[in-house]
Short mmCIF file of C-alpha atoms and ligand atoms in Angstrom, two decimals:
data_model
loop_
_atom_site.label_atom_id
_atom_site.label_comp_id
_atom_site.label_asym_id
_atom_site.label_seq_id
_atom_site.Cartn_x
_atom_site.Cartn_y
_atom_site.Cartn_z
CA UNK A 1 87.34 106.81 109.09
CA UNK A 2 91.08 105.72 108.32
CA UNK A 3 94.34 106.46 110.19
CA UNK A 4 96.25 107.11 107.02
CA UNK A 5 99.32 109.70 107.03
CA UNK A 6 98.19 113.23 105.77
CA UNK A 7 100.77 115.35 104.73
CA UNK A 8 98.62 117.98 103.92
CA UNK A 9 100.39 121.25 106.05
CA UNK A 10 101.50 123.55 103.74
CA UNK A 11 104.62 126.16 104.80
CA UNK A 12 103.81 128.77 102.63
CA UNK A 13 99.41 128.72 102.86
CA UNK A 14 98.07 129.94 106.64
CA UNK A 15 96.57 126.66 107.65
CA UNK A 16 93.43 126.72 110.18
CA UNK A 17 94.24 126.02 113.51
CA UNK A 18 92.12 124.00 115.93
CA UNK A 19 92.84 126.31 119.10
CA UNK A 20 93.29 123.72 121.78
CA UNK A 21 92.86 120.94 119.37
CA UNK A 22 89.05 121.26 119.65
CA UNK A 23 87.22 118.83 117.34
CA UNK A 24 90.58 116.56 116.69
CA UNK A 25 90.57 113.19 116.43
CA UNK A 26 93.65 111.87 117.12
CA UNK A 27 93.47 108.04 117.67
CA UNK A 28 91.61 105.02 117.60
CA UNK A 29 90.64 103.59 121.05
CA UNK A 30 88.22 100.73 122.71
CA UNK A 31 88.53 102.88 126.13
CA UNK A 32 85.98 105.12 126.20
CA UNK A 33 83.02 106.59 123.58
CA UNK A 34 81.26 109.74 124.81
CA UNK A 35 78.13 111.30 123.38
CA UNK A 36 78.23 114.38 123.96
CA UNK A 37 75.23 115.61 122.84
CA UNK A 38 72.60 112.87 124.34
CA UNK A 39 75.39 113.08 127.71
CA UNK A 40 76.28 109.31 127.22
CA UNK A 41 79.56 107.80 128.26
CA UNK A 42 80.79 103.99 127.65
CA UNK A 43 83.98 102.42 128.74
CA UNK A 44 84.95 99.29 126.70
CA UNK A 45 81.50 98.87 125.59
CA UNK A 46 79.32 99.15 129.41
CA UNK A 47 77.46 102.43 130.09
CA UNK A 48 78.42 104.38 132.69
CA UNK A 49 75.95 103.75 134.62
CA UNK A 50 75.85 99.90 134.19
CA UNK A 51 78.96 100.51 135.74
CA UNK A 52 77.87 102.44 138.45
CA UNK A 53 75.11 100.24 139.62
CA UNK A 54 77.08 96.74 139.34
CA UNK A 55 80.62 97.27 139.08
CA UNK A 56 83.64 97.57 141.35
CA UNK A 57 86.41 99.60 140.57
CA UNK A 58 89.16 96.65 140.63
CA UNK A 59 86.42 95.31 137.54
CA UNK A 60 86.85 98.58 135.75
CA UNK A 61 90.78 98.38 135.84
CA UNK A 62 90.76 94.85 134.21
CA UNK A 63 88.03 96.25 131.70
CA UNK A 64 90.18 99.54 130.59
CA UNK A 65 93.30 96.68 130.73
CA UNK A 66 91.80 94.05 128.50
CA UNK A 67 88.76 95.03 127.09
CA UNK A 68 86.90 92.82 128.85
CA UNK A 69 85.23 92.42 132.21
CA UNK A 70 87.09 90.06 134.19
CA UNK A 71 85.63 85.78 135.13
CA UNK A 72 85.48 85.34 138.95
CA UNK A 73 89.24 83.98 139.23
CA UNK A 74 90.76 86.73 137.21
CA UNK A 75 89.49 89.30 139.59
CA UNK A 76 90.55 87.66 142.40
CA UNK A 77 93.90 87.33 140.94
CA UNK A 78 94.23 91.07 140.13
CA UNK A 79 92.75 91.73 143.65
CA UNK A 80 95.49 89.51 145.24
CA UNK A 81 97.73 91.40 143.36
CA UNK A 82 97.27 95.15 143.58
CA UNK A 83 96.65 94.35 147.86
CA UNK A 84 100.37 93.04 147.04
CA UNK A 85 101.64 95.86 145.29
CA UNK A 86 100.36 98.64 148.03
CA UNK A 87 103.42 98.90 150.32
CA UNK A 88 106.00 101.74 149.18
CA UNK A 89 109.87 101.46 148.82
CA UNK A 90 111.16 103.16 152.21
CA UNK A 91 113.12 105.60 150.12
CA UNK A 92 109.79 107.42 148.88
CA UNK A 93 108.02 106.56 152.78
CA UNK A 94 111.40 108.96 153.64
CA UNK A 95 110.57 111.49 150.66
CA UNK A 96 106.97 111.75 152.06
CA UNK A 97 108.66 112.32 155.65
CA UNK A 98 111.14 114.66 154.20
CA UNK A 99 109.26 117.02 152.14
CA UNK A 100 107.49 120.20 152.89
CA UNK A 101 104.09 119.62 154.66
CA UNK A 102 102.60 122.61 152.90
CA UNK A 103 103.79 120.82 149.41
CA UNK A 104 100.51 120.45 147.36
CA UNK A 105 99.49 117.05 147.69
CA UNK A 106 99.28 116.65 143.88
CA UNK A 107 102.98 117.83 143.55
CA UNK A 108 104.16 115.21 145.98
CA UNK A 109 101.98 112.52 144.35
CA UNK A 110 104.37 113.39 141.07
CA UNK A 111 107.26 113.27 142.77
CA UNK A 112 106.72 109.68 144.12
CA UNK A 113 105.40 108.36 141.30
CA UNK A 114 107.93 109.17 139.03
CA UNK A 115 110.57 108.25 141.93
CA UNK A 116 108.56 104.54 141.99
CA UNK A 117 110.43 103.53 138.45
CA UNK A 118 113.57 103.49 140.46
CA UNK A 119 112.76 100.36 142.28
CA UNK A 120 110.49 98.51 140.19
CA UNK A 121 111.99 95.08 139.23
CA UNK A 122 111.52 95.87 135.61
CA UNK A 123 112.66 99.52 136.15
CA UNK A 124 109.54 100.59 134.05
CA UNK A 125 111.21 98.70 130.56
CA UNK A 126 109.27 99.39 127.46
CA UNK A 127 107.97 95.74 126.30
CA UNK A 128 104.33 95.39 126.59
CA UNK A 129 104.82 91.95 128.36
CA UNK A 130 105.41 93.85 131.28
CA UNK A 131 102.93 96.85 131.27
CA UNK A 132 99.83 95.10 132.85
CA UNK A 133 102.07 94.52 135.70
CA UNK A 134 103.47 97.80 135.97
CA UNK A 135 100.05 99.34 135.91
CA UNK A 136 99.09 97.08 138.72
CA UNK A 137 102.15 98.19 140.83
CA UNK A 138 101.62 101.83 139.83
CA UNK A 139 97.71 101.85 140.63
CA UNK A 140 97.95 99.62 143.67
CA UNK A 141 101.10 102.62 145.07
CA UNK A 142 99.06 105.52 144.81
CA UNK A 143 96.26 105.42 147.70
CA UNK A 144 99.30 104.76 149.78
CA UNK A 145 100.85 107.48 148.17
CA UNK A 146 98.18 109.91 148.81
CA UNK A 147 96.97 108.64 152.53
CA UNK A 148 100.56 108.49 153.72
CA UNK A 149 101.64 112.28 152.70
CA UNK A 150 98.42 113.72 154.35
CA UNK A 151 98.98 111.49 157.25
CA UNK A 152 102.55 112.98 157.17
CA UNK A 153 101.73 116.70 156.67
CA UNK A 154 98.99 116.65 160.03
CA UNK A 155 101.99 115.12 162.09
CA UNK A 156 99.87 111.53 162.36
CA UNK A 157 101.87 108.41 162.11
CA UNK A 158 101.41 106.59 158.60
CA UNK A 159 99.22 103.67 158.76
CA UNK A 160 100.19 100.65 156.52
CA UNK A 161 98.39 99.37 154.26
CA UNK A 162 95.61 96.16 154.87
CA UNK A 163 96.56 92.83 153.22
CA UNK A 164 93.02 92.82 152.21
CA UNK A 165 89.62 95.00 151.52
CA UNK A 166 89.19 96.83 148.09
CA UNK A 167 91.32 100.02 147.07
CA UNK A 168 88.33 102.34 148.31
CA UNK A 169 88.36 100.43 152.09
CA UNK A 170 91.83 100.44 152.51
CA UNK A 171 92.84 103.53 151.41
CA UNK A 172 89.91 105.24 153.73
CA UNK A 173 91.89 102.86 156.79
CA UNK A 174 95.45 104.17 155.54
CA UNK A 175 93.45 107.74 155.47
CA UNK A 176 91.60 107.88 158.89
CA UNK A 177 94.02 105.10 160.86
CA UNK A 178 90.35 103.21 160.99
CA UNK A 179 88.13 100.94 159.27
CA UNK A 180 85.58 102.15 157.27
CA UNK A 181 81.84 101.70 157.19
CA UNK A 182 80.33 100.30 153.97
CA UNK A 183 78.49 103.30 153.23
CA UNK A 184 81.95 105.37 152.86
CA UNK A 185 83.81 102.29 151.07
CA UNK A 186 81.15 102.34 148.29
CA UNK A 187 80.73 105.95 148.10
CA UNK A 188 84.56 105.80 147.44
CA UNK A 189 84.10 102.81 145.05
CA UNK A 190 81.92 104.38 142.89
CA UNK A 191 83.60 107.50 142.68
CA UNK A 192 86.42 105.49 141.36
CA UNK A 193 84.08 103.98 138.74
CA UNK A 194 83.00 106.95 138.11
CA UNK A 195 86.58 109.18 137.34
CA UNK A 196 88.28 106.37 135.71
CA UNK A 197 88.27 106.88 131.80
CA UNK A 198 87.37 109.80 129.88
CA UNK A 199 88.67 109.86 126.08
CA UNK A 200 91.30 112.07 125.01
CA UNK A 201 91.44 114.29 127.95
CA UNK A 202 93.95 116.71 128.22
CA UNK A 203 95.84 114.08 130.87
CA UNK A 204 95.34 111.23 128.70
CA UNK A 205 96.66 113.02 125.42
CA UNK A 206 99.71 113.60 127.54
CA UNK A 207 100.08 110.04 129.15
CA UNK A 208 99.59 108.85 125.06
CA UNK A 209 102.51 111.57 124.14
CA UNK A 210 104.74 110.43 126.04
CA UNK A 211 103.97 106.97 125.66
CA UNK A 212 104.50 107.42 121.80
CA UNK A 213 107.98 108.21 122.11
CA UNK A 214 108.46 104.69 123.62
CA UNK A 215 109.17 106.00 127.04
CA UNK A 216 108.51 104.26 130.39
CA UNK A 217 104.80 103.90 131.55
CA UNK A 218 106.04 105.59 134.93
CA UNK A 219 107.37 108.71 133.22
CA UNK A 220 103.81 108.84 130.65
CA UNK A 221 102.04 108.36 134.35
CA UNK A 222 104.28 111.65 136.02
CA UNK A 223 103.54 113.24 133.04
CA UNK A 224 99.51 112.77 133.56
CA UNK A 225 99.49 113.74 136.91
CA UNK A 226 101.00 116.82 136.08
CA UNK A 227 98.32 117.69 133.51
CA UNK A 228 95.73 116.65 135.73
CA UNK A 229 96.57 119.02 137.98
CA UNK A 230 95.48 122.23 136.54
CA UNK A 231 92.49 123.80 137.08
CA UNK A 232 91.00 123.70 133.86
CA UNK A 233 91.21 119.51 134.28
CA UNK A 234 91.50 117.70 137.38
CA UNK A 235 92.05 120.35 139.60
CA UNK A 236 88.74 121.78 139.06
CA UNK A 237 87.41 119.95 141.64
CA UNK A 238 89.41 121.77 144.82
CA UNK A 239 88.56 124.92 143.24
CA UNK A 240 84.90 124.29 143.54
CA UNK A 241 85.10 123.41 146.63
CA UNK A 242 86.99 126.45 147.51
CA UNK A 243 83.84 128.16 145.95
CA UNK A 244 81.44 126.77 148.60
CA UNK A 245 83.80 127.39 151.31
CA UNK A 246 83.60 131.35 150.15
CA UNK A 247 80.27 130.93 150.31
CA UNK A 248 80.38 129.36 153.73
CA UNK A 249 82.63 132.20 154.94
CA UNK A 250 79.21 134.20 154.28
CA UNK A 251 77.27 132.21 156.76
CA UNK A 252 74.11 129.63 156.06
CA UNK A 253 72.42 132.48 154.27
CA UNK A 254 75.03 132.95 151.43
CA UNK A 255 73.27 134.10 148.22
CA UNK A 256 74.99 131.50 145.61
CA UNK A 257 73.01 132.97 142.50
CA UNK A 258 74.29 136.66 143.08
CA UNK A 259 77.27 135.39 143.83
CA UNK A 260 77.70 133.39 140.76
CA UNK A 261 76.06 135.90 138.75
CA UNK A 262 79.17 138.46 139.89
CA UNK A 263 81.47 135.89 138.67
CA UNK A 264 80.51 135.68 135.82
CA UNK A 265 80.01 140.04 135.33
CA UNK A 266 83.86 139.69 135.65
CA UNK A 267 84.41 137.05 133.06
CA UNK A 268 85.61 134.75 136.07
CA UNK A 269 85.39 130.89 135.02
CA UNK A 270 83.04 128.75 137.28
CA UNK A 271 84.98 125.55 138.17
CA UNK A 272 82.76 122.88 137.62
CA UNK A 273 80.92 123.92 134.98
CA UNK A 274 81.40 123.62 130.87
CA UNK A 275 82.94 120.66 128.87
CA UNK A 276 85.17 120.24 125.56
CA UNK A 277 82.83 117.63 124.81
CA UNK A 278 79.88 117.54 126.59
CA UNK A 279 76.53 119.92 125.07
CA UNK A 280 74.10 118.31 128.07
CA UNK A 281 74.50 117.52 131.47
CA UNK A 282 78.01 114.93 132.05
CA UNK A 283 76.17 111.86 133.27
CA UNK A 284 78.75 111.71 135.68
CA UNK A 285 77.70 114.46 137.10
CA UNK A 286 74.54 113.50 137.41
CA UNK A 287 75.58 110.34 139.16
CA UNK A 288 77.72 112.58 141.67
CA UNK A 289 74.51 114.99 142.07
CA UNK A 290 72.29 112.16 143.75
CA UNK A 291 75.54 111.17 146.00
CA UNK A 292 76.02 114.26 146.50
CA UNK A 293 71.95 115.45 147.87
CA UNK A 294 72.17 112.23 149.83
CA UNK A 295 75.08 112.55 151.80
CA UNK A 296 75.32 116.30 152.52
CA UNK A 297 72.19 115.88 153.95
CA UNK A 298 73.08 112.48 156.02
CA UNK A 299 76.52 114.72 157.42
CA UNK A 300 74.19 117.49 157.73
CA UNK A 301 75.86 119.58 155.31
CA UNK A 302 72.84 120.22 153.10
CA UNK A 303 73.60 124.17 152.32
CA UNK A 304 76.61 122.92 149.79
CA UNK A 305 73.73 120.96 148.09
CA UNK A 306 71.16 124.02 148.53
CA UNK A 307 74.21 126.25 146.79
CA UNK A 308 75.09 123.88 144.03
CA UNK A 309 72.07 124.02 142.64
CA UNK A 310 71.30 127.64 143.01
CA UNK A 311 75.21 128.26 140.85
CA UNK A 312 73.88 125.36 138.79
CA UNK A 313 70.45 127.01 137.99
CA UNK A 314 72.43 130.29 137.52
CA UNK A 315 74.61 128.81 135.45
CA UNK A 316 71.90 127.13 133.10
CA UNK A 317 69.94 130.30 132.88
CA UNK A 318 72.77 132.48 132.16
CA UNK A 319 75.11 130.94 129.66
CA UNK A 320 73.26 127.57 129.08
CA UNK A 321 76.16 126.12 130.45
CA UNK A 322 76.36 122.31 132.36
CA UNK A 323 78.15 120.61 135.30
CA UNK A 324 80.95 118.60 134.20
CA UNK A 325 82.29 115.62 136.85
CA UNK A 326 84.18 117.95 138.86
CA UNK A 327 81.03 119.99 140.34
CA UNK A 328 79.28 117.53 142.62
CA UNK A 329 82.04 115.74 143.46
CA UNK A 330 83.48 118.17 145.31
CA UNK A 331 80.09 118.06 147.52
CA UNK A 332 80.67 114.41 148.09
CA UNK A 333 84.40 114.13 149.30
CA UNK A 334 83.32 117.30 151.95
CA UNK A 335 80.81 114.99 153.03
CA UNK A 336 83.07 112.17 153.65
CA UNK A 337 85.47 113.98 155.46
CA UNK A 338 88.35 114.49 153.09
CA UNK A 339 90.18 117.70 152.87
CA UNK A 340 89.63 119.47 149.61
CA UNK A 341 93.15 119.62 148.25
CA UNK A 342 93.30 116.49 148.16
CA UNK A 343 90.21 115.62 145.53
CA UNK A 344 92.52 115.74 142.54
CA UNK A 345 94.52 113.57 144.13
CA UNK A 346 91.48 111.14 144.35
CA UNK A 347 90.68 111.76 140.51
CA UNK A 348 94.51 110.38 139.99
CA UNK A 349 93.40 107.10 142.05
CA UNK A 350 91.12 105.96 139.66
CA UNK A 351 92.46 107.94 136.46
CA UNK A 352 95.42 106.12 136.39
CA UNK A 353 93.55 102.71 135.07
CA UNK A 354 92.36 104.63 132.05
CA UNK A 355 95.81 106.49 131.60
CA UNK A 356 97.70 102.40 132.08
CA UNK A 357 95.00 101.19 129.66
CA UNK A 358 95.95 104.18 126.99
CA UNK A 359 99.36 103.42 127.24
CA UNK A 360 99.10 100.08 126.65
CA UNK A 361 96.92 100.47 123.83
CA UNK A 362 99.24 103.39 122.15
CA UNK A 363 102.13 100.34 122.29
CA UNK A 364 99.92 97.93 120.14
CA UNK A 365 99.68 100.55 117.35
CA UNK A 366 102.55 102.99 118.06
CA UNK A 367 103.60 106.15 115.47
CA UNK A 368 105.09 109.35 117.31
CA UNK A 369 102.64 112.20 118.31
CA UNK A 370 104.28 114.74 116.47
CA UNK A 371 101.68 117.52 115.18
CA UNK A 372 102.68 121.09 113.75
CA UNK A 373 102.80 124.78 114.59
CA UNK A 374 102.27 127.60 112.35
CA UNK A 375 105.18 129.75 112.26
CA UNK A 376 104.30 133.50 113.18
CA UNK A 377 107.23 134.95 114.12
CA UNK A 378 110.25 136.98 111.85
CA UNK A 379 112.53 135.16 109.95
CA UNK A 380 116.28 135.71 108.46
CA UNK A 381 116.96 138.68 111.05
CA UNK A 382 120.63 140.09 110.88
CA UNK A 383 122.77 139.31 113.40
CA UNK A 384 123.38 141.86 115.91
CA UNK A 385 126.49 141.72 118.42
CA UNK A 386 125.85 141.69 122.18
CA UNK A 387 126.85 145.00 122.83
CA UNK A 388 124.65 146.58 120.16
CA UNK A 389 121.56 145.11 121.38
C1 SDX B 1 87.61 117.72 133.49
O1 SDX B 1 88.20 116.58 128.74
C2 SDX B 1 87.73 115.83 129.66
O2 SDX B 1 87.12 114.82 129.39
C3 SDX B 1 88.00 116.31 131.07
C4 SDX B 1 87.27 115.57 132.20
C5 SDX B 1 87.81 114.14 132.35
O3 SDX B 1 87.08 113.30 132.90
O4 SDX B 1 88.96 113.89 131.99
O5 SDX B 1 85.88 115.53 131.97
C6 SDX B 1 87.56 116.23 133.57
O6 SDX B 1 88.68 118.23 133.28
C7 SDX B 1 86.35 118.52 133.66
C8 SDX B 1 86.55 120.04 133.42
C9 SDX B 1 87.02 120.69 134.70
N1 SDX B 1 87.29 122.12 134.49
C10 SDX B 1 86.50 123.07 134.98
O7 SDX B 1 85.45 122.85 135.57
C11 SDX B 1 87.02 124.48 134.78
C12 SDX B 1 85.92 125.39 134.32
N2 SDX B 1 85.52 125.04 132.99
C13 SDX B 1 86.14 125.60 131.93
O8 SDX B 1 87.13 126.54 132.01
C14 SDX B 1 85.83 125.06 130.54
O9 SDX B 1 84.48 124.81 130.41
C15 SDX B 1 86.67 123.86 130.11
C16 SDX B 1 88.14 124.09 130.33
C17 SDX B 1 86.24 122.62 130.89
C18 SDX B 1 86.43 123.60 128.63
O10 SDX B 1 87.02 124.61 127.91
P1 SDX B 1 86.79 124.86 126.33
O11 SDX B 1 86.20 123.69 125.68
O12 SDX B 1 88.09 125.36 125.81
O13 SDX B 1 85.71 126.00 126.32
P2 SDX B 1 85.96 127.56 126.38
O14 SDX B 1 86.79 127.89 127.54
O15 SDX B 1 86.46 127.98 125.04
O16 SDX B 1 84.50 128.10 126.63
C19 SDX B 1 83.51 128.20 125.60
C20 SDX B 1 82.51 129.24 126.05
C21 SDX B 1 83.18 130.55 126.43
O17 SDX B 1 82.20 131.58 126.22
P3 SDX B 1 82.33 132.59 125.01
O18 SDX B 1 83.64 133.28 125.17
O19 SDX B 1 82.30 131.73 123.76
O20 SDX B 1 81.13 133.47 125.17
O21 SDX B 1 81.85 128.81 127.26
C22 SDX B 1 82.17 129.69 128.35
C23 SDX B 1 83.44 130.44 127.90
O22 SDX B 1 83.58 131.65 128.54
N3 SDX B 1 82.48 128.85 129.49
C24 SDX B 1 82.34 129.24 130.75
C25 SDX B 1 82.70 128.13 131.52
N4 SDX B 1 83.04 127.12 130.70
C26 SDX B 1 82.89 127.57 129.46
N5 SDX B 1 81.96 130.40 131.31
C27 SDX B 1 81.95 130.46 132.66
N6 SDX B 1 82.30 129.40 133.47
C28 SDX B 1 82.66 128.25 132.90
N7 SDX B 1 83.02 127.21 133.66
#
C-alpha cells in the first residue's frame, strides 16, 4: 500500500467516519506488527515471545531504537549509559518532595518528565542527532522517577540510584531501599519486554502527533503519559486490580463469575478485557497468565489467580470477549509487592522505548498529523448582542 496524499474529503458529501479511528492506518513503521486474529505480536522483526524467553529489556530498547538487536559492546555501551543517566536534577528530587502525597503517581510522573527538558544539555532540540540520547536520558529518569515519589508519599527517605544492575534490579532497590532477588529482577525484566511496543496505540498516536509538529521528544513523551493514563489504555491495569481487591473485600469465597456477570447486566466495562486489535487471546497476556499462576501461588495469593480465571471464563462465555495485557498483569505486580496505582506507572517504564523509537522514526519521514472533522453544527447564525441572549 502507498503513503500518497488523498484529498478525497468532500465539504458538501457526509463522509463515513471511523469512530475512534478504528481500522486506520496511519503510518508506516518497523516497530511493531500485530496479528490480531492468530494473537501474534513482533517487534522489529522477533516474536514476542522470542523476546520473552531470551531477551533483556535494555536489548529491546536498542531494537525499537535501531532496528536491530544490539553486538555485545553496543549493549554494554547503552547499559553504561542509561545507569549514567538515572540520577534526577535536584529541582524535580524537590518537586517530588514538594507535591501532594495523595497526587496520582501517574500525574506526578508527567509533571517530572516534562519538567526534565529544562535541564537536559540539549534542552530536548529537534535534530535527530540527538534523539537516541535523549531517549536514553528520558528512559534511564523514569524508574527514579517513579521509586522516588512513592518513596516520598509513605514518608521513606529516597534511595539513589545503583551505578550498576539492569533497570528492573535497580529500580526494585530504589523501590524497596533493598536488593532484589533474581526471581523479582526477571519477573520485572520481562514485564518490561513484555509492555514495551504495541503499534499505534492510543499513547503512541499521541507521542507521533506531537512529534509531527516538530516538537521536543520530552513534550511528545508528557504527552504519552498522559494518554496512557486513562482507563481505557494504560490505566486499565489499576482498575483491575481494584476489581480483585472488591472481590477480596468479600472474603476468600468471593463469587467472581456472578460478580462479573452483574457487571456486565449493567453495561459496566471489565478492565482487562477486549482489544482494538486483538480477535484471540493478546499473547501478552498469555505470557502474564503463566507469571501470573506461578507467583500468586509462590506469595500465596492464589485466590486472584482462582478469580481471574473464573471473570475470564465469564467473560469468554458471555460476550466472547479476551484478556488484553492489562488483566494478568495486574496479578503479577500484587504478587511482587507493588502497590496498584502504581502499575501504569510501570507500563510507562518500558513504554517509553517504543514511544522514543516512534518518535524517532516519525522524524525520518515527517508530514503533520492533521486529519479532519465533519462539521455538524449550525452555520451563518445572526449575531445577537449580549444582553439579548
Ligand atoms: C491497552 O491499543 C493498544 O494496543 C493498547 C494496549 C497497548 O499495549 O498499548 O494493548 C494496552 O490499552 C489494553 C486495553 C486496556 N483497556 C481495558 O482493559 C479497558 C476495558 N476494555 C475496553 O473498554 C475495550 O475493550 C477497549 C477500550 C480496550 C477497546 O475498545 P473498542 O475497540 O473501542 O471496543 P468497543 O468499546 O467499541 O467494544 C466493542 C464491543 C462492545 O459491545 P457491543 O456494544 O458491540 O455489544 O465489545 C464490548 C463492548 O461493549 N466490550 C466489552 C469490553 N470490551 C469490549 N464489554 C465488556 N467489557 C469489556 N472490557
Amino acid at each position: 500500500m502507498s503513503e500518497g496524499i488523498h484529498t478525497g474529503f468532500d465539504e458538501q458529501q457526509y463522509p463515513h467516519i471511523n469512530r475512534g479511528l478504528d481500522g486506520i492506518v496511519a503510518f508506516s513503521t518497523t516497530k511493531s506488527f500485530i496479528d490480531g486474529q492468530k494473537g501474534e505480536l513482533i517487534y522489529s522483526g522477533y516474536l514476542i515471545d522470542t523476546l520473552a524467553e531470551n531477551a533483556t529489556f535494555e536489548e529491546v530498547c536498542f531494537l525499537l531504537w535501531n532496528d536491530r538487536l544490539p553486538n555485545a559492546k553496543e549493549l554494554e555501551s547503552l547499559k553504561t549509559l542509561l545507569i549514567e543517566n538515572r540520577e534526577l536534577p535536584q529541582p524535580i528530587l524537590d518537586y517530588i518532595n514538594a507535591t501532594d502525597k495523595d497526587a496520582e503517581p501517574m500525574a506526578v510522573l508527567r509533571t517530572a518528565v516534562s519538567m526534565l527538558a529544562d535541564f537536559d544539555d540539549t534542552k530536548g532540540k529537534y535534530d535527530p542527532t540527538l534523539f537516541e540520547g535523549q531517549a536514553i536520558a528520558i528512559t534511564a529518569k523514569i524508574p527514579t522517577i517513579i521509586a522516588a515519589f512513592d518513596r516520598v508519599r509513605h514518608g521513606k527517605d529516597i534511595v539513589a540510584p545503583l551505578k550498576e544492575g539492569s533497570t528492573a534490579y535497580n529500580f526494585l532497590y530504589m523501590l524497596n531501599g533493598e536488593k532484589p532477588g533474581e526471581q523479582a529482577e526477571k519477573t520485572m525484566d520481562l514485564c518490561l519486554i513484555l509492555h514495551a511496543e504495541h503499534g499505534m496505540n492510543a499513547s503512541t498516536f499521541t507521542a507521533r502527533t506531537i512529534g509531527a509538529t516538530q516538537s521536543d521528544m520530552y513534550s511528545a513523551i508528557t504527552g504519552a503519559i498522559g494518554a496512557l493514563k486513562g482507563p481505557l489504555h494504560g490505566g486499565a491495569n489499576t482498575a483491575v486490580m481494584n476489581t480483585l481487591l472488591e472481590l477480596k473485600e468479600q472474603g476468600d469465597d468471593a463469587d467472581a463469575v456472578a460478580f462479573t456477570k452483574k457487571k456486565l447486566e449493567s453495561k459496566e466495562k471489565i478492565m482487562g478485557f477486549g482489544h482494538r486489535v486483538y480477535k484471540t487471546f493478546d499473547p501478552r497476556a498469555r505470557l502474564l497468565q503463566t507469571m501470573a499462576k506461578d507467583l500468586s501461588e509462590e506469595t500465596g495469593h492464589q485466590e486472584l489467580y482462582k478469580w481471574s480465571m473464573d471473570m475470564l471464563n465469564t467473560m469468554k462465555n458471555e460476550k466472547n470477549i479476551d484478556p488484553n495485557v492489562d488483566f494478568f498483569s495486574a496479578t503479577v505486580y500484587y504478587s511482587i509487592g507493588i502497590q496498584p496505582d502504581l502499575y501504569t506507572t510501570i507500563f510507562t517504564m518500558s513504554r517509553v522505548s517504543g514511544w522514543t523509537g516512534h518518535y524517532i522514526e516519525q522524524a525520518a519521514n515527517n508530514r503533520l498529523i492533521r486529519p479532519r472533522a465533519l462539521y455538524v453544527g449550525e452555520k451563518h447564525l445572526d449575531w445577537v448582542p449580549v444582553e439579548d441572549r
